[in-house]
C-alpha cells in the first residue's frame, strides 16, 4: 500500500459499481473506519444507505451484520444473552448481532431509547457486558447507523449522549437525474439485487491503515485551530451545550484519517474545515428558543469557520 491515493481510488471505484454518486459519503465511511469512529447517516428511506454499508464492507472483506431497529427490539437482540444448553446443562453466551466488524444499525431511531442505549458501551469500549461478564467485539469495529428524519412517523429522538458517540453525521441526499438513470443501468447489468464487488483491502490491511492514521502528523497550530473552533461553539447564545472535548478529539482524529485517505502523512487546515460541520454540528444542544426559530447547528459551525483565523504554518519544516 505504498500509493494510498490509488488504493482508496480503487476502493471508491469498486463500491461505485453498485452505489452511484455517493463519493463524499463513501470517503467519510473510510475516515470513520480509519479513525476508529462511527457514522450516523440521516436521510429518508430508499436513498441507498443500507446498500452502501453492505457494499463497503464487502469491498474490505469485513464481516457485516445488519440490525433492523423496531419498537419491539430488545437490548439482548443487539448484545446477546445467556441461553441454557440442555446437552451440557450449562448456560452459554449467544452472541448478538453486534459481534461483527461493520454493524449497520438500520433506522436506529425507530427503537425506544432503552434499546438504543444498548449500543453505547460497545461503541465506546468495543465490548459488551452481560450478566456481569464482558465480551470483546471484533477488530476493526464500526457502527454505521441510519436515522430517519425526526419528523418521520414512528421515530424516537436519539439522546444527546448517544449522538456524541458518533464521530460523523452525514446525509446521502437524492441522486441527480443522470445518476439515477445510471443506477438503473447498473442494476440491469448486475441482473440481481445482490451487490457484487471485488475485495480491495483485507482485514489486516485495514488494521494497518488504522495504525498509520495514528502516526499522521498534526502541527500544534492545527491543534489550536481545532480547539478554537470547538470552544467557540460553547460561547454561542443559540447553544445550551457546545461541542464536548470528545468532539474536539473526534475532529482531530477524523482530520488525520482524511489526510491519510488523501495520501498525506500530515494534516492541513483544510482537512479540519472540510470535516468540522459533520463532526461537530450534531453534538450541539440548541436552546429551546433557537429550535423554535429554526436555527440550524450546521450553519452555526459554518459561521464559526468563517470567523476563526486559519493557521498559516501547519507543518514542521514547511517553508
PDB file of C-alpha atoms in Angstrom:
ATOM      1  CA  UNK A   1       0.000   0.000   0.000  1.00  0.00           C
ATOM      2  CA  UNK A   2       2.683   2.471  -0.990  1.00  0.00           C
ATOM      3  CA  UNK A   3       0.332   4.693  -3.013  1.00  0.00           C
ATOM      4  CA  UNK A   4      -2.594   5.238  -0.690  1.00  0.00           C
ATOM      5  CA  UNK A   5      -4.286   7.624  -3.091  1.00  0.00           C
ATOM      6  CA  UNK A   6      -4.546   4.895  -5.738  1.00  0.00           C
ATOM      7  CA  UNK A   7      -5.632   2.318  -3.143  1.00  0.00           C
ATOM      8  CA  UNK A   8      -8.549   4.402  -1.964  1.00  0.00           C
ATOM      9  CA  UNK A   9      -9.457   5.422  -5.507  1.00  0.00           C
ATOM     10  CA  UNK A  10      -9.697   1.732  -6.393  1.00  0.00           C
ATOM     11  CA  UNK A  11     -11.897   1.163  -3.341  1.00  0.00           C
ATOM     12  CA  UNK A  12     -14.199   4.031  -4.288  1.00  0.00           C
ATOM     13  CA  UNK A  13     -14.472   2.835  -7.880  1.00  0.00           C
ATOM     14  CA  UNK A  14     -15.293  -0.694  -6.765  1.00  0.00           C
ATOM     15  CA  UNK A  15     -18.109   0.446  -4.468  1.00  0.00           C
ATOM     16  CA  UNK A  16     -19.380   2.887  -7.088  1.00  0.00           C
ATOM     17  CA  UNK A  17     -20.047  -0.023  -9.411  1.00  0.00           C
ATOM     18  CA  UNK A  18     -23.078  -0.570  -7.189  1.00  0.00           C
ATOM     19  CA  UNK A  19     -23.686   2.752  -5.401  1.00  0.00           C
ATOM     20  CA  UNK A  20     -23.641   5.748  -7.740  1.00  0.00           C
ATOM     21  CA  UNK A  21     -22.838   9.350  -6.833  1.00  0.00           C
ATOM     22  CA  UNK A  22     -22.018   8.900  -3.139  1.00  0.00           C
ATOM     23  CA  UNK A  23     -18.264   9.542  -3.205  1.00  0.00           C
ATOM     24  CA  UNK A  24     -18.359  12.058  -0.328  1.00  0.00           C
ATOM     25  CA  UNK A  25     -20.291   9.708   1.972  1.00  0.00           C
ATOM     26  CA  UNK A  26     -18.071   6.786   0.986  1.00  0.00           C
ATOM     27  CA  UNK A  27     -14.988   8.832   1.830  1.00  0.00           C
ATOM     28  CA  UNK A  28     -16.490   9.674   5.220  1.00  0.00           C
ATOM     29  CA  UNK A  29     -17.010   5.968   5.928  1.00  0.00           C
ATOM     30  CA  UNK A  30     -13.299   5.450   5.256  1.00  0.00           C
ATOM     31  CA  UNK A  31     -12.441   8.332   7.575  1.00  0.00           C
ATOM     32  CA  UNK A  32     -14.512   6.894  10.422  1.00  0.00           C
ATOM     33  CA  UNK A  33     -13.151   3.379   9.934  1.00  0.00           C
ATOM     34  CA  UNK A  34      -9.505   4.505   9.956  1.00  0.00           C
ATOM     35  CA  UNK A  35     -10.118   6.789  12.946  1.00  0.00           C
ATOM     36  CA  UNK A  36     -11.956   4.022  14.844  1.00  0.00           C
ATOM     37  CA  UNK A  37     -15.150   6.051  14.906  1.00  0.00           C
ATOM     38  CA  UNK A  38     -18.792   5.556  13.977  1.00  0.00           C
ATOM     39  CA  UNK A  39     -21.053   7.187  11.396  1.00  0.00           C
ATOM     40  CA  UNK A  40     -24.643   8.386  11.608  1.00  0.00           C
ATOM     41  CA  UNK A  41     -26.389   8.726   8.240  1.00  0.00           C
ATOM     42  CA  UNK A  42     -29.605  10.747   8.285  1.00  0.00           C
ATOM     43  CA  UNK A  43     -31.932  10.597   5.302  1.00  0.00           C
ATOM     44  CA  UNK A  44     -35.260   9.284   4.099  1.00  0.00           C
ATOM     45  CA  UNK A  45     -35.705   5.566   3.278  1.00  0.00           C
ATOM     46  CA  UNK A  46     -34.674   4.417  -0.171  1.00  0.00           C
ATOM     47  CA  UNK A  47     -31.534   6.516  -0.612  1.00  0.00           C
ATOM     48  CA  UNK A  48     -29.152   3.504  -0.670  1.00  0.00           C
ATOM     49  CA  UNK A  49     -27.899   3.781   2.920  1.00  0.00           C
ATOM     50  CA  UNK A  50     -28.085   0.035   3.568  1.00  0.00           C
ATOM     51  CA  UNK A  51     -26.684  -0.849   0.140  1.00  0.00           C
ATOM     52  CA  UNK A  52     -23.728   1.474   0.675  1.00  0.00           C
ATOM     53  CA  UNK A  53     -22.848  -0.067   4.059  1.00  0.00           C
ATOM     54  CA  UNK A  54     -23.090  -3.623   2.702  1.00  0.00           C
ATOM     55  CA  UNK A  55     -21.056  -2.904  -0.425  1.00  0.00           C
ATOM     56  CA  UNK A  56     -18.422  -1.014   1.576  1.00  0.00           C
ATOM     57  CA  UNK A  57     -17.934  -3.942   3.958  1.00  0.00           C
ATOM     58  CA  UNK A  58     -17.632  -6.454   1.114  1.00  0.00           C
ATOM     59  CA  UNK A  59     -15.008  -4.382  -0.699  1.00  0.00           C
ATOM     60  CA  UNK A  60     -12.982  -4.512   2.539  1.00  0.00           C
ATOM     61  CA  UNK A  61     -13.673  -8.198   3.173  1.00  0.00           C
ATOM     62  CA  UNK A  62     -15.042  -7.385   6.633  1.00  0.00           C
ATOM     63  CA  UNK A  63     -17.790  -9.246   8.477  1.00  0.00           C
ATOM     64  CA  UNK A  64     -21.075  -7.364   8.155  1.00  0.00           C
ATOM     65  CA  UNK A  65     -24.212  -7.567  10.285  1.00  0.00           C
ATOM     66  CA  UNK A  66     -27.435  -5.611   9.933  1.00  0.00           C
ATOM     67  CA  UNK A  67     -29.764  -4.854  12.835  1.00  0.00           C
ATOM     68  CA  UNK A  68     -33.231  -3.633  11.895  1.00  0.00           C
ATOM     69  CA  UNK A  69     -34.316  -1.358  14.735  1.00  0.00           C
ATOM     70  CA  UNK A  70     -38.030  -1.689  15.541  1.00  0.00           C
ATOM     71  CA  UNK A  71     -40.183  -0.691  18.535  1.00  0.00           C
ATOM     72  CA  UNK A  72     -40.090  -4.279  19.885  1.00  0.00           C
ATOM     73  CA  UNK A  73     -36.308  -4.800  19.501  1.00  0.00           C
ATOM     74  CA  UNK A  74     -34.717  -5.797  22.813  1.00  0.00           C
ATOM     75  CA  UNK A  75     -31.226  -4.862  24.073  1.00  0.00           C
ATOM     76  CA  UNK A  76     -30.374  -8.595  24.233  1.00  0.00           C
ATOM     77  CA  UNK A  77     -31.043  -8.865  20.489  1.00  0.00           C
ATOM     78  CA  UNK A  78     -28.141  -6.450  19.989  1.00  0.00           C
ATOM     79  CA  UNK A  79     -25.633  -7.515  22.624  1.00  0.00           C
ATOM     80  CA  UNK A  80     -26.511 -11.190  23.074  1.00  0.00           C
ATOM     81  CA  UNK A  81     -27.659 -13.217  26.076  1.00  0.00           C
ATOM     82  CA  UNK A  82     -27.020 -16.383  28.040  1.00  0.00           C
ATOM     83  CA  UNK A  83     -29.116 -19.329  26.953  1.00  0.00           C
ATOM     84  CA  UNK A  84     -29.481 -22.726  28.607  1.00  0.00           C
ATOM     85  CA  UNK A  85     -27.864 -25.613  26.739  1.00  0.00           C
ATOM     86  CA  UNK A  86     -29.755 -28.792  27.689  1.00  0.00           C
ATOM     87  CA  UNK A  87     -26.970 -31.016  26.326  1.00  0.00           C
ATOM     88  CA  UNK A  88     -24.288 -29.610  28.624  1.00  0.00           C
ATOM     89  CA  UNK A  89     -26.610 -28.471  31.377  1.00  0.00           C
ATOM     90  CA  UNK A  90     -24.911 -25.042  31.342  1.00  0.00           C
ATOM     91  CA  UNK A  91     -25.774 -21.535  30.271  1.00  0.00           C
ATOM     92  CA  UNK A  92     -23.823 -20.450  27.188  1.00  0.00           C
ATOM     93  CA  UNK A  93     -23.458 -16.974  25.792  1.00  0.00           C
ATOM     94  CA  UNK A  94     -25.197 -16.442  22.464  1.00  0.00           C
ATOM     95  CA  UNK A  95     -23.532 -13.563  20.664  1.00  0.00           C
ATOM     96  CA  UNK A  96     -25.773 -10.777  19.443  1.00  0.00           C
ATOM     97  CA  UNK A  97     -25.707  -9.055  16.073  1.00  0.00           C
ATOM     98  CA  UNK A  98     -23.158  -6.510  17.295  1.00  0.00           C
ATOM     99  CA  UNK A  99     -20.345  -9.070  17.057  1.00  0.00           C
ATOM    100  CA  UNK A 100     -19.069  -8.149  13.595  1.00  0.00           C
ATOM    101  CA  UNK A 101     -16.585  -5.737  12.000  1.00  0.00           C
ATOM    102  CA  UNK A 102     -19.169  -3.423  10.461  1.00  0.00           C
ATOM    103  CA  UNK A 103     -22.583  -3.244  12.108  1.00  0.00           C
ATOM    104  CA  UNK A 104     -25.444  -1.481  10.373  1.00  0.00           C
ATOM    105  CA  UNK A 105     -27.953  -0.136  12.898  1.00  0.00           C
ATOM    106  CA  UNK A 106     -30.758   0.424  10.401  1.00  0.00           C
ATOM    107  CA  UNK A 107     -33.343   3.073  11.287  1.00  0.00           C
ATOM    108  CA  UNK A 108     -31.897   3.354  14.782  1.00  0.00           C
ATOM    109  CA  UNK A 109     -34.464   5.921  15.909  1.00  0.00           C
ATOM    110  CA  UNK A 110     -37.378   3.533  15.382  1.00  0.00           C
ATOM    111  CA  UNK A 111     -36.410   1.713  18.600  1.00  0.00           C
ATOM    112  CA  UNK A 112     -37.068   3.148  22.082  1.00  0.00           C
ATOM    113  CA  UNK A 113     -34.197   4.848  23.961  1.00  0.00           C
ATOM    114  CA  UNK A 114     -33.518   1.817  26.197  1.00  0.00           C
ATOM    115  CA  UNK A 115     -32.712  -0.304  23.161  1.00  0.00           C
ATOM    116  CA  UNK A 116     -30.724   2.479  21.506  1.00  0.00           C
ATOM    117  CA  UNK A 117     -28.635   2.727  24.679  1.00  0.00           C
ATOM    118  CA  UNK A 118     -27.550  -0.912  24.284  1.00  0.00           C
ATOM    119  CA  UNK A 119     -25.112   0.330  21.655  1.00  0.00           C
ATOM    120  CA  UNK A 120     -23.431   2.881  23.925  1.00  0.00           C
ATOM    121  CA  UNK A 121     -20.964   0.577  25.685  1.00  0.00           C
ATOM    122  CA  UNK A 122     -19.910  -1.319  22.579  1.00  0.00           C
ATOM    123  CA  UNK A 123     -19.443   1.886  20.558  1.00  0.00           C
ATOM    124  CA  UNK A 124     -17.029   3.348  23.078  1.00  0.00           C
ATOM    125  CA  UNK A 125     -15.449   0.347  24.771  1.00  0.00           C
ATOM    126  CA  UNK A 126     -15.742  -2.203  21.933  1.00  0.00           C
ATOM    127  CA  UNK A 127     -17.149  -4.707  24.367  1.00  0.00           C
ATOM    128  CA  UNK A 128     -20.483  -5.778  25.825  1.00  0.00           C
ATOM    129  CA  UNK A 129     -21.249  -6.729  29.403  1.00  0.00           C
ATOM    130  CA  UNK A 130     -23.985  -9.289  30.021  1.00  0.00           C
ATOM    131  CA  UNK A 131     -24.778 -10.625  33.489  1.00  0.00           C
ATOM    132  CA  UNK A 132     -21.503  -9.286  34.808  1.00  0.00           C
ATOM    133  CA  UNK A 133     -19.356 -10.897  32.114  1.00  0.00           C
ATOM    134  CA  UNK A 134     -17.529  -8.877  29.465  1.00  0.00           C
ATOM    135  CA  UNK A 135     -17.096  -9.939  25.851  1.00  0.00           C
ATOM    136  CA  UNK A 136     -14.907  -8.160  23.290  1.00  0.00           C
ATOM    137  CA  UNK A 137     -16.195  -7.499  19.787  1.00  0.00           C
ATOM    138  CA  UNK A 138     -14.133  -7.924  16.612  1.00  0.00           C
ATOM    139  CA  UNK A 139     -11.395  -5.609  15.409  1.00  0.00           C
ATOM    140  CA  UNK A 140     -11.794  -3.449  13.380  1.00  0.00           C
ATOM    141  CA  UNK A 141     -15.246  -2.427  14.567  1.00  0.00           C
ATOM    142  CA  UNK A 142     -17.539   0.315  13.304  1.00  0.00           C
ATOM    143  CA  UNK A 143     -21.216   1.123  13.684  1.00  0.00           C
ATOM    144  CA  UNK A 144     -22.989   2.704  10.737  1.00  0.00           C
ATOM    145  CA  UNK A 145     -26.378   3.890  11.972  1.00  0.00           C
ATOM    146  CA  UNK A 146     -29.120   5.136   9.679  1.00  0.00           C
ATOM    147  CA  UNK A 147     -31.517   7.705  11.016  1.00  0.00           C
ATOM    148  CA  UNK A 148     -34.871   8.733   9.641  1.00  0.00           C
ATOM    149  CA  UNK A 149     -35.607  12.487   9.920  1.00  0.00           C
ATOM    150  CA  UNK A 150     -37.229  13.170  13.280  1.00  0.00           C
ATOM    151  CA  UNK A 151     -40.443  14.390  11.667  1.00  0.00           C
ATOM    152  CA  UNK A 152     -40.834  10.973  10.020  1.00  0.00           C
ATOM    153  CA  UNK A 153     -43.655   8.954  11.569  1.00  0.00           C
ATOM    154  CA  UNK A 154     -42.798   6.415  14.281  1.00  0.00           C
ATOM    155  CA  UNK A 155     -39.379   7.751  15.312  1.00  0.00           C
ATOM    156  CA  UNK A 156     -37.766   8.474  18.672  1.00  0.00           C
ATOM    157  CA  UNK A 157     -35.155  11.214  19.190  1.00  0.00           C
ATOM    158  CA  UNK A 158     -31.628   9.999  19.882  1.00  0.00           C
ATOM    159  CA  UNK A 159     -30.306  11.043  23.318  1.00  0.00           C
ATOM    160  CA  UNK A 160     -27.514  13.632  23.268  1.00  0.00           C
ATOM    161  CA  UNK A 161     -25.155  11.146  24.954  1.00  0.00           C
ATOM    162  CA  UNK A 162     -25.621   8.721  22.085  1.00  0.00           C
ATOM    163  CA  UNK A 163     -25.282  11.374  19.370  1.00  0.00           C
ATOM    164  CA  UNK A 164     -21.955  12.347  20.920  1.00  0.00           C
ATOM    165  CA  UNK A 165     -20.685   8.792  20.327  1.00  0.00           C
ATOM    166  CA  UNK A 166     -20.875   9.208  16.562  1.00  0.00           C
ATOM    167  CA  UNK A 167     -17.765  10.704  15.023  1.00  0.00           C
ATOM    168  CA  UNK A 168     -19.587  11.925  11.914  1.00  0.00           C
ATOM    169  CA  UNK A 169     -23.148  12.682  10.933  1.00  0.00           C
ATOM    170  CA  UNK A 170     -23.732  12.820   7.192  1.00  0.00           C
ATOM    171  CA  UNK A 171     -26.643  12.709   4.756  1.00  0.00           C
ATOM    172  CA  UNK A 172     -26.970  10.794   1.497  1.00  0.00           C
ATOM    173  CA  UNK A 173     -29.272  13.055  -0.479  1.00  0.00           C
ATOM    174  CA  UNK A 174     -31.143  12.149  -3.635  1.00  0.00           C
ATOM    175  CA  UNK A 175     -29.116  11.363  -6.760  1.00  0.00           C
ATOM    176  CA  UNK A 176     -29.097  13.681  -9.743  1.00  0.00           C
ATOM    177  CA  UNK A 177     -31.150  12.814 -12.827  1.00  0.00           C
ATOM    178  CA  UNK A 178     -28.111  11.356 -14.623  1.00  0.00           C
ATOM    179  CA  UNK A 179     -27.035   9.408 -11.527  1.00  0.00           C
ATOM    180  CA  UNK A 180     -30.492   7.921 -11.090  1.00  0.00           C
ATOM    181  CA  UNK A 181     -30.539   6.762 -14.714  1.00  0.00           C
ATOM    182  CA  UNK A 182     -27.087   5.216 -14.189  1.00  0.00           C
ATOM    183  CA  UNK A 183     -28.382   3.391 -11.093  1.00  0.00           C
ATOM    184  CA  UNK A 184     -30.982   1.698 -13.281  1.00  0.00           C
ATOM    185  CA  UNK A 185     -28.408   0.829 -15.958  1.00  0.00           C
ATOM    186  CA  UNK A 186     -26.096  -0.802 -13.421  1.00  0.00           C
ATOM    187  CA  UNK A 187     -28.953  -2.747 -11.841  1.00  0.00           C
ATOM    188  CA  UNK A 188     -29.817  -4.147 -15.297  1.00  0.00           C
ATOM    189  CA  UNK A 189     -26.202  -5.155 -15.927  1.00  0.00           C
ATOM    190  CA  UNK A 190     -25.936  -6.756 -12.482  1.00  0.00           C
ATOM    191  CA  UNK A 191     -29.047  -8.909 -13.087  1.00  0.00           C
ATOM    192  CA  UNK A 192     -29.521  -9.195  -9.325  1.00  0.00           C
ATOM    193  CA  UNK A 193     -30.460  -7.110  -6.298  1.00  0.00           C
ATOM    194  CA  UNK A 194     -27.397  -8.551  -4.548  1.00  0.00           C
ATOM    195  CA  UNK A 195     -24.322  -6.289  -4.858  1.00  0.00           C
ATOM    196  CA  UNK A 196     -21.215  -7.934  -6.309  1.00  0.00           C
ATOM    197  CA  UNK A 197     -17.861  -6.269  -5.686  1.00  0.00           C
ATOM    198  CA  UNK A 198     -14.271  -7.428  -5.543  1.00  0.00           C
ATOM    199  CA  UNK A 199     -12.165  -7.261  -2.390  1.00  0.00           C
ATOM    200  CA  UNK A 200      -9.847  -4.249  -2.452  1.00  0.00           C
ATOM    201  CA  UNK A 201      -8.380  -4.399   1.060  1.00  0.00           C
ATOM    202  CA  UNK A 202      -8.135  -7.174   3.635  1.00  0.00           C
ATOM    203  CA  UNK A 203      -8.897  -7.003   7.342  1.00  0.00           C
ATOM    204  CA  UNK A 204      -5.181  -6.941   8.176  1.00  0.00           C
ATOM    205  CA  UNK A 205      -4.612  -4.081   5.740  1.00  0.00           C
ATOM    206  CA  UNK A 206      -7.459  -2.109   7.337  1.00  0.00           C
ATOM    207  CA  UNK A 207      -5.838  -2.619  10.757  1.00  0.00           C
ATOM    208  CA  UNK A 208      -2.518  -1.461   9.320  1.00  0.00           C
ATOM    209  CA  UNK A 209      -4.176   1.684   7.967  1.00  0.00           C
ATOM    210  CA  UNK A 210      -5.705   2.373  11.375  1.00  0.00           C
ATOM    211  CA  UNK A 211      -2.215   2.216  12.859  1.00  0.00           C
ATOM    212  CA  UNK A 212      -0.887   4.525  10.147  1.00  0.00           C
ATOM    213  CA  UNK A 213      -3.630   7.048  10.914  1.00  0.00           C
ATOM    214  CA  UNK A 214      -2.274   7.250  14.462  1.00  0.00           C
ATOM    215  CA  UNK A 215       1.079   8.365  13.039  1.00  0.00           C
ATOM    216  CA  UNK A 216      -0.245  11.182  10.857  1.00  0.00           C
ATOM    217  CA  UNK A 217       1.442  14.419  11.899  1.00  0.00           C
ATOM    218  CA  UNK A 218      -0.619  17.300  13.327  1.00  0.00           C
ATOM    219  CA  UNK A 219       1.146  20.607  13.929  1.00  0.00           C
ATOM    220  CA  UNK A 220       0.412  22.494  17.159  1.00  0.00           C
ATOM    221  CA  UNK A 221      -1.072  25.350  15.153  1.00  0.00           C
ATOM    222  CA  UNK A 222      -3.656  22.970  13.693  1.00  0.00           C
ATOM    223  CA  UNK A 223      -4.407  21.539  17.142  1.00  0.00           C
ATOM    224  CA  UNK A 224      -5.023  25.078  18.402  1.00  0.00           C
ATOM    225  CA  UNK A 225      -7.228  25.731  15.364  1.00  0.00           C
ATOM    226  CA  UNK A 226      -9.341  22.658  16.196  1.00  0.00           C
ATOM    227  CA  UNK A 227      -9.708  23.613  19.854  1.00  0.00           C
ATOM    228  CA  UNK A 228     -10.594  27.217  18.988  1.00  0.00           C
ATOM    229  CA  UNK A 229     -13.418  26.061  16.696  1.00  0.00           C
ATOM    230  CA  UNK A 230     -14.809  23.692  19.320  1.00  0.00           C
ATOM    231  CA  UNK A 231     -14.622  26.229  22.143  1.00  0.00           C
ATOM    232  CA  UNK A 232     -16.401  28.843  20.041  1.00  0.00           C
ATOM    233  CA  UNK A 233     -19.457  26.560  19.957  1.00  0.00           C
ATOM    234  CA  UNK A 234     -19.685  26.854  23.752  1.00  0.00           C
ATOM    235  CA  UNK A 235     -19.874  30.657  23.546  1.00  0.00           C
ATOM    236  CA  UNK A 236     -22.840  30.906  21.172  1.00  0.00           C
ATOM    237  CA  UNK A 237     -26.006  32.338  22.668  1.00  0.00           C
ATOM    238  CA  UNK A 238     -28.093  29.994  20.498  1.00  0.00           C
ATOM    239  CA  UNK A 239     -26.440  26.932  22.092  1.00  0.00           C
ATOM    240  CA  UNK A 240     -27.193  25.413  25.503  1.00  0.00           C
ATOM    241  CA  UNK A 241     -24.399  22.828  25.325  1.00  0.00           C
ATOM    242  CA  UNK A 242     -21.484  23.187  22.928  1.00  0.00           C
ATOM    243  CA  UNK A 243     -19.152  20.576  21.477  1.00  0.00           C
ATOM    244  CA  UNK A 244     -17.603  18.349  24.137  1.00  0.00           C
ATOM    245  CA  UNK A 245     -13.891  17.547  24.460  1.00  0.00           C
ATOM    246  CA  UNK A 246     -14.809  14.231  22.840  1.00  0.00           C
ATOM    247  CA  UNK A 247     -15.957  16.263  19.846  1.00  0.00           C
ATOM    248  CA  UNK A 248     -12.639  18.114  19.771  1.00  0.00           C
ATOM    249  CA  UNK A 249     -10.717  14.842  19.796  1.00  0.00           C
ATOM    250  CA  UNK A 250     -13.020  13.374  17.155  1.00  0.00           C
ATOM    251  CA  UNK A 251     -12.327  16.299  14.836  1.00  0.00           C
ATOM    252  CA  UNK A 252      -8.585  15.783  15.231  1.00  0.00           C
ATOM    253  CA  UNK A 253      -8.827  12.034  14.632  1.00  0.00           C
ATOM    254  CA  UNK A 254     -11.096  12.478  11.627  1.00  0.00           C
ATOM    255  CA  UNK A 255      -8.744  15.069  10.114  1.00  0.00           C
ATOM    256  CA  UNK A 256      -5.816  12.645  10.459  1.00  0.00           C
ATOM    257  CA  UNK A 257      -7.797   9.900   8.755  1.00  0.00           C
ATOM    258  CA  UNK A 258      -8.898  12.214   5.937  1.00  0.00           C
ATOM    259  CA  UNK A 259      -5.282  13.230   5.361  1.00  0.00           C
ATOM    260  CA  UNK A 260      -4.365   9.537   5.052  1.00  0.00           C
ATOM    261  CA  UNK A 261      -7.219   8.883   2.622  1.00  0.00           C
ATOM    262  CA  UNK A 262      -5.936  11.804   0.540  1.00  0.00           C
ATOM    263  CA  UNK A 263      -2.450  10.253   0.529  1.00  0.00           C
ATOM    264  CA  UNK A 264      -0.771  12.586   3.057  1.00  0.00           C
ATOM    265  CA  UNK A 265       1.040  11.868   6.320  1.00  0.00           C
ATOM    266  CA  UNK A 266       0.206  15.292   7.776  1.00  0.00           C
ATOM    267  CA  UNK A 267      -2.965  17.301   8.439  1.00  0.00           C
ATOM    268  CA  UNK A 268      -3.667  20.647   6.808  1.00  0.00           C
ATOM    269  CA  UNK A 269      -6.260  23.197   7.982  1.00  0.00           C
ATOM    270  CA  UNK A 270      -8.485  22.370   5.007  1.00  0.00           C
ATOM    271  CA  UNK A 271      -8.930  18.847   6.413  1.00  0.00           C
ATOM    272  CA  UNK A 272     -10.325  20.374   9.593  1.00  0.00           C
ATOM    273  CA  UNK A 273     -12.553  22.855   7.745  1.00  0.00           C
ATOM    274  CA  UNK A 274     -13.956  20.145   5.488  1.00  0.00           C
ATOM    275  CA  UNK A 275     -14.974  17.912   8.393  1.00  0.00           C
ATOM    276  CA  UNK A 276     -15.941  20.402  11.108  1.00  0.00           C
ATOM    277  CA  UNK A 277     -19.657  20.576  10.285  1.00  0.00           C
ATOM    278  CA  UNK A 278     -20.084  16.806  10.037  1.00  0.00           C
ATOM    279  CA  UNK A 279     -18.114  16.176  13.238  1.00  0.00           C
ATOM    280  CA  UNK A 280     -19.423  18.965  15.476  1.00  0.00           C
ATOM    281  CA  UNK A 281     -22.903  20.094  14.411  1.00  0.00           C
ATOM    282  CA  UNK A 282     -24.816  17.061  15.719  1.00  0.00           C
ATOM    283  CA  UNK A 283     -23.150  17.461  19.125  1.00  0.00           C
ATOM    284  CA  UNK A 284     -24.608  20.919  19.769  1.00  0.00           C
ATOM    285  CA  UNK A 285     -27.661  21.153  22.019  1.00  0.00           C
ATOM    286  CA  UNK A 286     -29.623  24.197  20.904  1.00  0.00           C
ATOM    287  CA  UNK A 287     -31.671  26.331  23.285  1.00  0.00           C
ATOM    288  CA  UNK A 288     -35.443  25.945  23.135  1.00  0.00           C
ATOM    289  CA  UNK A 289     -35.892  29.373  21.576  1.00  0.00           C
ATOM    290  CA  UNK A 290     -33.268  28.545  18.953  1.00  0.00           C
ATOM    291  CA  UNK A 291     -35.214  25.449  17.971  1.00  0.00           C
ATOM    292  CA  UNK A 292     -38.391  27.491  17.795  1.00  0.00           C
ATOM    293  CA  UNK A 293     -36.709  29.951  15.446  1.00  0.00           C
ATOM    294  CA  UNK A 294     -35.397  27.143  13.248  1.00  0.00           C
ATOM    295  CA  UNK A 295     -31.700  27.715  13.960  1.00  0.00           C
ATOM    296  CA  UNK A 296     -29.512  25.218  12.084  1.00  0.00           C
ATOM    297  CA  UNK A 297     -26.486  23.922  14.028  1.00  0.00           C
ATOM    298  CA  UNK A 298     -24.644  23.326  10.756  1.00  0.00           C
ATOM    299  CA  UNK A 299     -24.916  26.999   9.855  1.00  0.00           C
ATOM    300  CA  UNK A 300     -23.573  27.942  13.281  1.00  0.00           C
ATOM    301  CA  UNK A 301     -20.454  25.846  12.637  1.00  0.00           C
ATOM    302  CA  UNK A 302     -20.029  27.332   9.161  1.00  0.00           C
ATOM    303  CA  UNK A 303     -20.252  30.816  10.657  1.00  0.00           C
ATOM    304  CA  UNK A 304     -17.546  29.941  13.193  1.00  0.00           C
ATOM    305  CA  UNK A 305     -15.310  28.598  10.411  1.00  0.00           C
ATOM    306  CA  UNK A 306     -15.692  31.858   8.501  1.00  0.00           C
ATOM    307  CA  UNK A 307     -14.520  33.873  11.516  1.00  0.00           C
ATOM    308  CA  UNK A 308     -11.726  31.775  13.041  1.00  0.00           C
ATOM    309  CA  UNK A 309      -8.324  32.592  11.586  1.00  0.00           C
ATOM    310  CA  UNK A 310      -6.723  29.724   9.683  1.00  0.00           C
ATOM    311  CA  UNK A 311      -3.146  28.947  10.762  1.00  0.00           C
ATOM    312  CA  UNK A 312      -0.580  29.851   8.121  1.00  0.00           C
ATOM    313  CA  UNK A 313       2.130  27.412   9.132  1.00  0.00           C
ATOM    314  CA  UNK A 314       0.903  23.888   9.716  1.00  0.00           C
ATOM    315  CA  UNK A 315       3.772  21.519   9.010  1.00  0.00           C
ATOM    316  CA  UNK A 316       7.079  21.168  10.780  1.00  0.00           C
ATOM    317  CA  UNK A 317       9.856  22.260   8.469  1.00  0.00           C
ATOM    318  CA  UNK A 318       7.477  23.819   5.930  1.00  0.00           C
ATOM    319  CA  UNK A 319       8.722  26.818   4.052  1.00  0.00           C
TER     320      UNK A 319
END
